[in-house]
CSV table of C-alpha atoms and ligand atoms in Angstrom, one decimal:
chain,number,residue,atom,x,y,z
A,204,MET,CA,0.0,0.0,0.0
A,205,ALA,CA,1.3,3.4,-0.9
A,206,ASN,CA,2.5,5.8,1.8
A,207,ILE,CA,-0.3,8.2,1.9
A,208,ALA,CA,0.4,10.2,5.1
A,209,PRO,CA,-0.6,13.8,4.5
A,210,SER,CA,2.5,16.0,3.8
A,211,ALA,CA,3.6,18.6,6.2
A,212,GLU,CA,2.4,21.3,3.8
A,213,ALA,CA,-1.1,19.9,3.4
A,214,ALA,CA,-3.0,23.1,4.3
A,215,ALA,CA,-6.5,23.5,5.6
A,216,LEU,CA,-7.8,24.4,2.1
A,217,SER,CA,-9.5,21.5,0.4
A,218,PHE,CA,-9.8,21.2,-3.4
A,219,GLY,CA,-12.8,19.7,-5.0
A,220,GLY,CA,-15.9,18.2,-3.5
A,221,GLU,CA,-19.4,19.7,-3.4
A,222,MET,CA,-19.6,23.5,-3.5
A,223,GLU,CA,-20.3,24.9,-0.1
A,224,LEU,CA,-22.6,27.8,0.7
A,225,SER,CA,-21.7,30.7,3.1
A,226,PRO,CA,-24.3,31.9,5.7
A,227,GLY,CA,-24.5,35.2,3.6
A,228,GLN,CA,-25.3,33.3,0.5
A,229,ALA,CA,-27.9,31.1,2.3
A,230,ARG,CA,-29.6,34.3,3.7
A,231,ALA,CA,-29.7,35.7,0.2
A,232,ALA,CA,-31.7,32.7,-0.9
A,233,LEU,CA,-34.4,33.5,1.7
A,234,SER,CA,-35.2,36.9,0.1
A,235,GLY,CA,-34.9,38.7,-3.2
A,236,GLY,CA,-36.1,37.9,-6.7
A,237,GLU,CA,-35.8,34.7,-8.7
A,238,ALA,CA,-33.9,34.1,-11.9
A,239,THR,CA,-36.3,33.8,-14.9
A,240,PHE,CA,-35.9,32.1,-18.3
A,241,ASP,CA,-37.7,33.0,-21.5
A,242,GLY,CA,-39.0,31.0,-24.4
A,243,ASN,CA,-39.5,27.2,-24.5
A,244,ILE,CA,-37.2,26.7,-21.5
A,245,ARG,CA,-38.3,24.8,-18.4
A,246,THR,CA,-36.5,24.8,-15.1
A,247,VAL,CA,-35.9,21.4,-13.6
A,248,ALA,CA,-34.7,20.0,-10.3
A,249,SER,CA,-31.8,18.1,-11.8
A,250,GLY,CA,-30.3,17.0,-15.1
A,251,ARG,CA,-32.2,13.7,-14.9
A,252,THR,CA,-35.4,15.7,-14.5
A,253,GLY,CA,-34.7,17.3,-17.8
A,254,LEU,CA,-34.0,13.9,-19.4
A,255,LYS,CA,-37.2,12.6,-17.8
A,256,LEU,CA,-39.3,15.3,-19.6
A,257,ILE,CA,-37.6,14.4,-22.8
A,258,ALA,CA,-38.0,10.7,-22.2
A,259,GLU,CA,-41.7,11.2,-21.5
A,260,THR,CA,-42.1,13.1,-24.8
A,261,ILE,CA,-40.3,10.3,-26.7
A,262,ALA,CA,-42.4,7.6,-25.1
A,263,ALA,CA,-45.7,9.5,-25.8
A,264,ASP,CA,-44.7,9.5,-29.5
A,265,GLY,CA,-44.5,5.7,-29.6
A,266,PRO,CA,-42.0,2.9,-29.0
A,267,GLY,CA,-38.4,3.2,-30.2
A,268,THR,CA,-34.8,3.1,-29.3
A,269,VAL,CA,-32.7,5.9,-27.7
A,270,LEU,CA,-29.1,6.0,-28.9
A,271,LEU,CA,-26.6,7.0,-26.3
A,272,PRO,CA,-22.8,7.6,-26.4
A,273,ALA,CA,-20.8,4.6,-25.0
A,274,TYR,CA,-18.9,7.1,-22.8
A,275,LEU,CA,-21.5,8.4,-20.3
A,276,CYS,CA,-22.6,9.0,-16.8
A,277,PRO,CA,-24.6,6.0,-15.6
A,278,SER,CA,-27.4,8.2,-14.2
A,279,ILE,CA,-28.3,9.2,-17.8
A,280,LEU,CA,-29.8,5.8,-18.3
A,281,GLN,CA,-32.3,6.1,-15.4
A,282,PRO,CA,-34.9,8.5,-16.9
A,283,PHE,CA,-35.1,6.5,-20.1
A,284,CYS,CA,-35.3,3.2,-18.2
A,285,GLU,CA,-38.2,4.6,-16.1
A,286,GLN,CA,-40.1,5.1,-19.4
A,287,ASN,CA,-39.2,1.6,-20.6
A,288,LEU,CA,-37.4,3.0,-23.7
A,289,PRO,CA,-34.9,0.5,-25.3
A,290,LEU,CA,-31.4,1.9,-25.2
A,291,ALA,CA,-28.4,1.3,-27.5
A,292,PHE,CA,-25.0,2.9,-27.8
A,293,TYR,CA,-22.7,4.4,-30.3
A,294,GLY,CA,-18.9,4.6,-30.1
A,295,VAL,CA,-16.7,7.4,-28.9
A,296,GLY,CA,-13.0,7.7,-29.7
A,297,GLU,CA,-10.2,8.0,-27.1
A,298,ASP,CA,-10.3,11.7,-27.7
A,299,LEU,CA,-14.0,11.7,-26.7
A,300,ALA,CA,-15.0,12.6,-30.3
A,301,ILE,CA,-18.2,10.9,-31.7
A,302,ASP,CA,-17.3,7.8,-33.8
A,303,THR,CA,-19.5,9.2,-36.7
A,304,GLU,CA,-19.2,6.0,-38.8
A,305,HIS,CA,-20.5,3.9,-35.9
A,306,LEU,CA,-23.2,6.4,-35.2
A,307,ARG,CA,-24.2,6.3,-38.8
A,308,ARG,CA,-24.4,2.5,-38.8
A,309,GLN,CA,-26.4,2.4,-35.6
A,310,VAL,CA,-28.8,5.0,-36.8
A,311,ALA,CA,-29.3,3.1,-40.1
A,312,GLU,CA,-29.8,-0.2,-38.4
A,313,LEU,CA,-31.8,0.8,-35.3
A,314,ARG,CA,-33.7,3.8,-36.6
A,315,PRO,CA,-33.7,5.4,-33.2
A,316,ARG,CA,-36.3,7.9,-32.0
A,317,ALA,CA,-33.6,10.1,-30.4
A,318,VAL,CA,-29.8,10.4,-30.3
A,319,LEU,CA,-28.1,11.9,-27.3
A,320,VAL,CA,-24.7,13.6,-27.4
A,321,ILE,CA,-22.6,14.8,-24.5
A,322,HIS,CA,-20.5,17.9,-24.6
A,323,TYR,CA,-17.8,16.4,-22.3
A,324,PHE,CA,-16.5,18.8,-19.7
A,325,GLY,CA,-18.2,21.7,-21.4
A,326,PHE,CA,-16.2,21.3,-24.7
A,327,PRO,CA,-18.1,21.2,-28.0
A,328,VAL,CA,-18.1,17.5,-28.9
A,329,VAL,CA,-16.3,16.7,-32.1
A,330,GLY,CA,-18.6,15.0,-34.7
A,331,LEU,CA,-21.8,16.7,-33.6
A,332,PRO,CA,-24.6,16.2,-36.2
A,333,SER,CA,-25.7,19.4,-37.8
A,334,ARG,CA,-28.9,21.4,-37.3
A,335,ALA,CA,-32.0,19.4,-36.6
A,336,ALA,CA,-34.7,18.0,-38.8
A,337,ALA,CA,-36.0,19.6,-42.0
A,338,PRO,CA,-39.3,21.3,-41.2
A,339,ASP,CA,-41.3,18.8,-43.2
A,340,GLN,CA,-40.1,15.9,-41.1
A,341,VAL,CA,-42.7,14.9,-38.5
A,342,HIS,CA,-42.0,12.9,-35.4
A,343,ASP,CA,-44.8,10.5,-35.7
A,344,SER,CA,-44.5,6.8,-36.2
A,345,THR,CA,-46.7,6.6,-39.3
A,346,ALA,CA,-44.6,9.4,-41.0
A,347,ARG,CA,-41.5,7.6,-39.8
A,348,GLU,CA,-42.5,4.3,-41.5
A,349,ALA,CA,-43.6,6.1,-44.7
A,350,ALA,CA,-40.4,8.1,-44.9
A,351,ARG,CA,-38.2,5.0,-44.5
A,352,PRO,CA,-36.3,4.7,-47.8
A,353,PRO,CA,-36.0,1.1,-48.9
A,354,GLY,CA,-32.6,-0.5,-49.2
A,355,THR,CA,-30.7,2.3,-47.6
A,356,VAL,CA,-28.6,0.0,-45.4
A,357,GLY,CA,-25.7,-2.0,-46.8
A,358,THR,CA,-22.4,-1.7,-48.7
A,359,PRO,CA,-22.1,-0.9,-52.4
A,360,ARG,CA,-22.0,-3.9,-54.7
A,361,PRO,CA,-18.5,-5.0,-55.9
A,362,GLY,CA,-17.4,-3.4,-59.1
A,363,ARG,CA,-19.7,-0.4,-58.6
A,364,ARG,CA,-18.4,2.9,-57.5
A,365,ALA,CA,-20.2,4.4,-54.5
A,366,PRO,CA,-21.7,7.7,-55.6
A,367,PRO,CA,-20.3,10.8,-53.8
A,368,ARG,CA,-22.2,11.5,-50.6
A,369,THR,CA,-24.7,14.3,-50.7
A,370,ALA,CA,-24.9,16.7,-47.8
A,371,ALA,CA,-27.9,14.8,-46.4
A,372,GLU,CA,-26.0,11.5,-46.5
A,373,ASP,CA,-23.1,13.1,-44.8
A,374,ASP,CA,-25.3,13.7,-41.8
A,375,PRO,CA,-25.0,10.6,-39.6
A,376,LEU,CA,-28.6,10.9,-38.5
A,377,SER,CA,-30.0,10.9,-42.0
A,378,GLY,CA,-30.2,7.1,-42.4
A,379,ALA,CA,-33.1,6.8,-40.0
A,380,GLY,CA,-35.7,7.8,-42.5
A,381,SER,CA,-37.4,10.3,-40.2
A,382,ARG,CA,-34.6,12.1,-38.5
A,383,PRO,CA,-34.3,11.2,-34.8
A,384,TRP,CA,-34.5,13.9,-32.2
A,385,LEU,CA,-31.1,15.2,-31.2
A,386,ILE,CA,-30.6,15.7,-27.4
A,387,GLU,CA,-27.6,17.9,-26.4
A,388,ASP,CA,-26.4,17.1,-22.9
A,389,CYS,CA,-24.6,20.3,-21.6
A,390,VAL,CA,-24.6,19.2,-17.9
A,391,GLN,CA,-20.8,19.5,-17.7
A,392,GLY,CA,-20.8,23.2,-18.4
A,393,SER,CA,-20.7,26.1,-20.9
A,394,TRP,CA,-24.5,26.4,-21.4
A,395,MET,CA,-26.8,28.4,-19.2
A,396,GLY,CA,-29.9,28.7,-21.5
A,397,ASP,CA,-28.1,31.3,-23.7
A,398,SER,CA,-28.5,30.9,-27.4
A,399,PRO,CA,-26.4,31.0,-29.4
A,400,GLY,CA,-23.7,29.7,-27.2
A,401,VAL,CA,-20.6,27.6,-27.9
A,402,ILE,CA,-22.8,24.6,-27.4
A,403,GLY,CA,-26.5,24.0,-27.2
A,404,GLY,CA,-27.2,25.5,-30.6
A,405,VAL,CA,-28.5,22.5,-32.6
A,406,GLY,CA,-30.4,20.1,-30.4
A,407,ASP,CA,-34.1,19.5,-30.5
A,408,PHE,CA,-33.6,19.3,-26.8
A,409,VAL,CA,-30.8,20.9,-24.7
A,410,LEU,CA,-30.3,20.3,-21.0
A,411,THR,CA,-28.0,21.3,-18.2
A,412,SER,CA,-27.8,20.8,-14.4
A,413,PHE,CA,-26.5,23.7,-12.3
A,414,ARG,CA,-25.5,21.8,-9.2
A,415,LYS,CA,-22.4,20.5,-10.8
A,416,TYR,CA,-21.2,24.0,-11.6
A,417,LEU,CA,-22.6,26.5,-9.1
A,418,PRO,CA,-23.2,26.5,-5.4
A,419,VAL,CA,-26.9,25.7,-5.6
A,420,PRO,CA,-28.6,22.7,-4.0
A,421,ASP,CA,-30.6,21.8,-7.2
A,422,GLY,CA,-31.6,23.0,-10.5
A,423,GLY,CA,-31.1,22.9,-14.2
A,424,LEU,CA,-32.7,23.8,-17.5
A,425,VAL,CA,-34.2,22.0,-20.5
A,426,LEU,CA,-34.8,23.8,-23.8
A,427,CYS,CA,-37.1,22.4,-26.4
A,428,ARG,CA,-36.9,23.3,-30.1
A,429,ALA,CA,-38.8,20.3,-31.4
A,430,PRO,CA,-41.6,21.5,-33.6
A,431,GLY,CA,-45.0,21.1,-32.0
A,432,VAL,CA,-43.7,19.9,-28.6
A,433,VAL,CA,-44.4,21.9,-25.5
A,434,LEU,CA,-42.8,20.7,-22.3
A,435,PRO,CA,-44.8,20.8,-19.1
A,436,ARG,CA,-44.1,23.4,-16.5
A,437,LEU,CA,-43.2,21.7,-13.2
A,438,ALA,CA,-44.0,22.8,-9.6
A,439,PRO,CA,-40.8,23.9,-7.9
A,440,ALA,CA,-38.9,21.3,-5.9
A,441,ALA,CA,-39.2,21.9,-2.1
A,442,GLY,CA,-38.8,18.7,-0.3
A,443,GLY,CA,-36.1,16.4,1.1
A,444,PHE,CA,-33.6,16.5,-1.8
A,445,VAL,CA,-33.3,20.3,-1.8
A,446,GLN,CA,-33.3,20.6,2.0
A,447,ARG,CA,-30.7,17.9,2.5
A,448,ARG,CA,-28.4,19.4,-0.1
A,449,MET,CA,-28.8,22.9,1.3
A,450,ALA,CA,-28.0,21.6,4.8
A,451,GLY,CA,-25.0,19.7,3.4
A,452,LYS,CA,-23.7,22.9,1.7
A,453,VAL,CA,-24.0,25.1,4.8
A,454,LEU,CA,-22.4,22.4,7.1
A,455,ARG,CA,-19.6,22.0,4.6
A,456,TYR,CA,-18.9,25.7,4.7
A,457,ARG,CA,-18.7,25.6,8.5
A,458,PHE,CA,-16.4,22.6,8.3
A,459,LEU,CA,-14.1,24.4,5.8
A,460,HIS,CA,-14.0,27.9,7.3
A,461,GLU,CA,-15.0,27.7,11.0
A,462,GLU,CA,-14.4,24.2,12.4
A,463,THR,CA,-11.7,22.7,10.2
A,464,GLY,CA,-10.9,19.2,11.3
A,465,ASN,CA,-14.2,18.6,13.1
A,466,ARG,CA,-14.8,15.0,11.8
A,467,ARG,CA,-18.3,14.9,13.2
A,468,LEU,CA,-19.3,17.9,11.1
A,469,GLU,CA,-17.6,16.3,8.1
A,470,ARG,CA,-19.6,13.1,8.5
A,471,ALA,CA,-22.8,15.2,8.9
A,472,PHE,CA,-22.4,17.0,5.6
A,473,LEU,CA,-21.3,13.9,3.7
A,474,ASP,CA,-24.3,12.0,5.1
A,475,ARG,CA,-26.7,14.8,3.9
A,476,PHE,CA,-25.2,14.7,0.4
A,477,GLN,CA,-25.4,10.9,0.3
A,478,GLU,CA,-29.0,10.8,1.4
A,479,ALA,CA,-30.0,13.3,-1.2
A,480,GLU,CA,-28.3,11.3,-4.0
A,481,ALA,CA,-29.9,8.1,-2.8
A,482,GLU,CA,-33.3,9.8,-3.0
A,483,ILE,CA,-32.8,10.9,-6.6
A,484,ASP,CA,-31.1,7.6,-7.6
A,485,HIS,CA,-34.3,5.9,-6.3
A,486,ARG,CA,-36.6,7.9,-8.5
A,487,VAL,CA,-36.0,10.9,-10.7
A,488,PRO,CA,-37.8,14.0,-9.2
A,489,ARG,CA,-40.5,15.4,-11.4
A,490,CYS,CA,-40.2,19.0,-10.2
A,491,GLY,CA,-38.9,22.4,-11.4
A,492,MET,CA,-35.9,24.2,-9.9
A,493,SER,CA,-36.5,25.2,-6.2
A,494,GLN,CA,-37.3,28.8,-5.3
A,495,LEU,CA,-34.2,28.6,-3.1
A,496,SER,CA,-31.9,27.9,-6.1
A,497,LEU,CA,-33.7,30.4,-8.4
A,498,ARG,CA,-33.0,33.1,-5.8
A,499,LEU,CA,-29.4,32.0,-5.3
A,500,LEU,CA,-28.9,32.1,-9.1
A,501,ASN,CA,-30.0,35.7,-9.1
A,502,HIS,CA,-27.2,36.6,-6.7
A,503,LEU,CA,-24.3,34.5,-8.1
A,504,ASP,CA,-21.5,36.1,-10.2
A,505,ILE,CA,-21.8,33.7,-13.1
A,506,ALA,CA,-19.6,35.7,-15.5
A,507,GLY,CA,-16.9,35.7,-12.7
A,508,ALA,CA,-17.3,31.9,-12.3
A,509,VAL,CA,-16.7,31.5,-16.1
A,510,ARG,CA,-13.6,33.7,-16.0
A,511,GLN,CA,-12.1,32.0,-13.0
A,512,ARG,CA,-12.7,28.5,-14.4
A,513,ARG,CA,-11.0,29.5,-17.6
A,514,ASP,CA,-8.0,31.1,-15.9
A,515,ASN,CA,-7.6,28.0,-13.7
A,516,PHE,CA,-7.9,25.6,-16.6
A,517,ARG,CA,-5.1,27.5,-18.4
A,518,THR,CA,-2.9,27.5,-15.4
A,519,LEU,CA,-3.0,23.7,-15.2
A,520,LEU,CA,-2.7,23.3,-18.9
A,521,ASP,CA,0.5,25.5,-19.0
A,522,ALA,CA,1.9,23.6,-16.0
A,523,VAL,CA,1.2,20.1,-17.5
A,524,GLU,CA,2.7,21.1,-20.8
A,525,GLY,CA,5.6,23.0,-19.2
A,526,GLY,CA,7.5,20.0,-17.9
A,527,THR,CA,6.2,19.4,-14.4
A,528,ARG,CA,6.2,16.1,-12.5
A,529,LEU,CA,2.5,15.9,-13.1
A,530,GLY,CA,3.0,16.3,-16.8
A,531,ASP,CA,5.4,13.4,-16.8
A,532,PHE,CA,2.5,10.9,-16.5
A,533,CYS,CA,-0.7,12.9,-17.0
A,534,GLN,CA,-2.0,13.8,-20.4
A,535,PRO,CA,-4.7,16.5,-20.7
A,536,LEU,CA,-7.8,15.4,-22.6
A,537,PHE,CA,-8.2,18.9,-24.0
A,538,SER,CA,-5.1,20.8,-25.0
A,539,CYS,CA,-6.8,24.1,-26.0
A,540,LEU,CA,-9.6,26.2,-24.5
A,541,PRO,CA,-12.0,27.5,-27.2
A,542,GLU,CA,-13.8,30.8,-26.7
A,543,GLY,CA,-17.0,30.4,-24.7
A,544,VAL,CA,-16.1,27.2,-23.0
A,545,SER,CA,-16.3,27.2,-19.2
A,546,PRO,CA,-15.0,23.8,-18.2
A,547,LEU,CA,-16.3,21.6,-15.4
A,548,ALA,CA,-12.8,20.4,-14.5
A,549,PHE,CA,-9.3,19.7,-15.9
A,550,PRO,CA,-9.6,16.1,-17.1
A,551,VAL,CA,-6.4,14.1,-17.5
A,552,ARG,CA,-5.5,10.6,-18.4
A,553,VAL,CA,-3.1,9.0,-16.0
A,554,ARG,CA,-0.5,6.8,-17.6
A,555,GLY,CA,0.9,3.4,-16.4
A,556,GLY,CA,-2.2,2.2,-14.6
A,557,ALA,CA,-1.5,4.7,-11.8
A,558,ARG,CA,-4.8,6.6,-11.7
A,559,ASP,CA,-6.1,5.1,-8.5
A,560,ARG,CA,-2.8,5.4,-6.7
A,561,LEU,CA,-2.4,9.1,-7.7
A,562,ARG,CA,-6.0,9.7,-6.7
A,563,ARG,CA,-5.2,8.4,-3.2
A,564,GLU,CA,-2.1,10.5,-2.9
A,565,LEU,CA,-4.1,13.5,-3.9
A,566,ALA,CA,-6.9,12.8,-1.4
A,567,ALA,CA,-4.2,12.5,1.3
A,568,ARG,CA,-3.3,16.1,0.5
A,569,ARG,CA,-7.0,17.1,0.5
A,570,VAL,CA,-7.3,17.3,-3.3
A,571,PHE,CA,-10.5,15.4,-4.2
A,572,CYS,CA,-10.7,14.3,-7.8
A,573,PRO,CA,-13.8,12.6,-9.2
A,574,VAL,CA,-13.7,10.0,-11.9
A,575,HIS,CA,-16.0,10.9,-14.8
A,576,TRP,CA,-17.1,8.1,-15.1
A,577,ALA,CA,-17.2,4.4,-14.1
A,578,LEU,CA,-19.3,3.2,-17.0
A,579,PRO,CA,-22.6,1.4,-16.6
A,580,GLU,CA,-22.6,-2.4,-17.1
A,581,GLU,CA,-24.8,-2.0,-20.2
A,582,VAL,CA,-21.8,-0.6,-22.1
A,583,ARG,CA,-19.8,-3.8,-22.6
A,584,ALA,CA,-16.0,-3.6,-22.7
A,585,ALA,CA,-15.9,-6.0,-25.6
A,586,ASP,CA,-18.1,-3.7,-27.7
A,587,PHE,CA,-16.6,-0.4,-26.7
A,588,PRO,CA,-12.9,-0.9,-25.7
A,589,GLN,CA,-12.1,2.8,-26.2
A,590,ALA,CA,-14.7,4.0,-23.8
A,591,HIS,CA,-13.5,1.6,-21.2
A,592,ALA,CA,-9.9,2.6,-21.8
A,593,ILE,CA,-10.8,6.2,-21.0
A,594,SER,CA,-12.8,5.2,-18.0
A,595,ALA,CA,-9.9,3.2,-16.5
A,596,ASP,CA,-7.4,6.1,-16.4
A,597,ILE,CA,-9.3,9.4,-16.5
A,598,LEU,CA,-9.2,11.8,-13.5
A,599,SER,CA,-10.9,15.2,-13.1
A,600,ILE,CA,-8.7,17.8,-11.4
A,601,PRO,CA,-10.8,20.6,-9.8
A,602,ILE,CA,-10.5,24.1,-11.3
A,603,ASP,CA,-13.7,25.7,-10.2
A,604,GLN,CA,-14.4,29.3,-9.2
A,605,ARG,CA,-13.7,28.8,-5.5
A,606,TYR,CA,-9.9,28.9,-6.3
A,607,ASP,CA,-8.0,32.0,-7.3
A,608,THR,CA,-4.5,32.3,-8.7
A,609,ALA,CA,-2.7,31.7,-5.4
A,610,ASP,CA,-4.8,28.7,-4.7
A,611,MET,CA,-3.9,27.2,-8.0
A,612,GLN,CA,-0.2,27.5,-7.2
A,613,ASP,CA,-1.0,25.6,-3.9
A,614,LEU,CA,-2.9,23.0,-6.0
A,615,LEU,CA,0.0,22.6,-8.4
A,616,HIS,CA,2.4,22.1,-5.5
A,617,ARG,CA,0.1,19.3,-4.2
A,618,LEU,CA,-0.3,17.8,-7.6
A,619,ASN,CA,3.4,17.6,-8.2
A,620,GLU,CA,4.1,16.2,-4.8
A,621,SER,CA,1.4,13.6,-5.3
A,622,ALA,CA,2.9,12.7,-8.7
A,623,SER,CA,6.3,12.3,-7.2
A,624,ALA,CA,5.0,10.1,-4.4
A,625,THR,CA,3.1,8.0,-6.9
A,626,MET,CA,6.1,7.5,-9.1
A,627,GLN,CA,8.3,6.5,-6.1
A,628,ASN,CA,5.8,4.0,-5.0
A,629,MET,CA,5.7,2.5,-8.5
A,630,ALA,CA,9.5,2.3,-8.8
B,162,PLP,C1,-23.4,14.2,-18.6
B,162,PLP,C2,-24.4,14.1,-17.5
B,162,PLP,N1,-25.7,14.2,-17.9
B,162,PLP,C3,-26.7,14.1,-17.0
B,162,PLP,C4,-26.5,13.9,-15.6
B,162,PLP,C5,-27.6,13.9,-14.6
B,162,PLP,O1,-27.6,15.1,-13.9
B,162,PLP,P1,-28.2,15.1,-12.4
B,162,PLP,O2,-27.3,14.3,-11.5
B,162,PLP,O3,-28.3,16.6,-12.1
B,162,PLP,O4,-29.5,14.5,-12.5
B,162,PLP,C6,-25.2,13.8,-15.2
B,162,PLP,C7,-24.9,13.5,-13.8
B,162,PLP,O5,-23.8,13.6,-13.3
B,162,PLP,C8,-24.1,13.9,-16.2
B,162,PLP,O6,-22.8,13.8,-15.8
């Protein structure tokens, strides 16, 4: 077992973990106005609630498969399973780009009702299908059957030259006959209901979840552009999930800033968060964003959060590419930061099978790095080796708006120390 005693320098500051809420922020949530959203946007309690509304729309339209990327958060399956919608997967490359050839084959073979894409870590996914359905394409099963062109699946006969692809054929979703709905999952950042943004501009449905990105107990958005579809307005969440997460956030603030080292307090907030997750894992809530979170949202400096996340991302990118210990065996998944992206984290791939060891070393120095994600069993390693290869060595380093430039230097120090300790233990 690695030597994971905390270093002498391990300071009180923790990196990562749930975003805490100060008493001042909590008080603000008890008064003041609520954030509002225009157009065909609905607020939702969580990302899964957004997916639930979409899944209900698909199920109401008739039976049919939903096609998901093989690299995904297991919780995405839940709302579709609750509606008994069959699921299938398409491949994603080791750079997290859509395997467009596999997507095309899956669409032609399975004729799905909907295809979901994920903008991983808030970066525009490579291979995103272009703008949605032509206006005359109707999402109705009769129209779907009628529109299905005969003999569209299959390879060209030997001796015959395949004709050049038309623009429509180039679209990986075109082989379904009636074009499937496109769902853009923006839960990992960069989309706050704004249009046009760097992502979220083409989907028939677009969704996000604020609680990954901002210090709010719940909340998210779902936008619908599908012609003729109006999503229901949901009553605001008010119950256990919101209250437990709110309590967890306030307790965590106390633990970090007032009673550092109080293990009982630490246990208390971890328990609140776990109970809240268990509640929503059991059944996806069918509620809108709580009034608490809508008020908090009105007070938060979102532009500042975006700026800080971008600055912090760049600091780590420069360090990893600039010959640090960390850079010796961590490879960033994204080596540039396009305009408009506000990333969830700084994801790296850890070489040499050392991910879990490095993660433990980091935790010993109070740097808590999640793994996005351990894949659900429905994605079989034999079918999707690339997705499983990423899942085995990916690690998300925190870069969120809680940390300023000085904090990032502290973080870098801990990262390099952890990298050295990991290497020593591997030698
Ligand atoms: C990409 C992605 N989509 C959707 C979800 C579901 O969001 P929520 O946990 O807010 O329901 C998650 C959860 O982590 C996610 O990572």
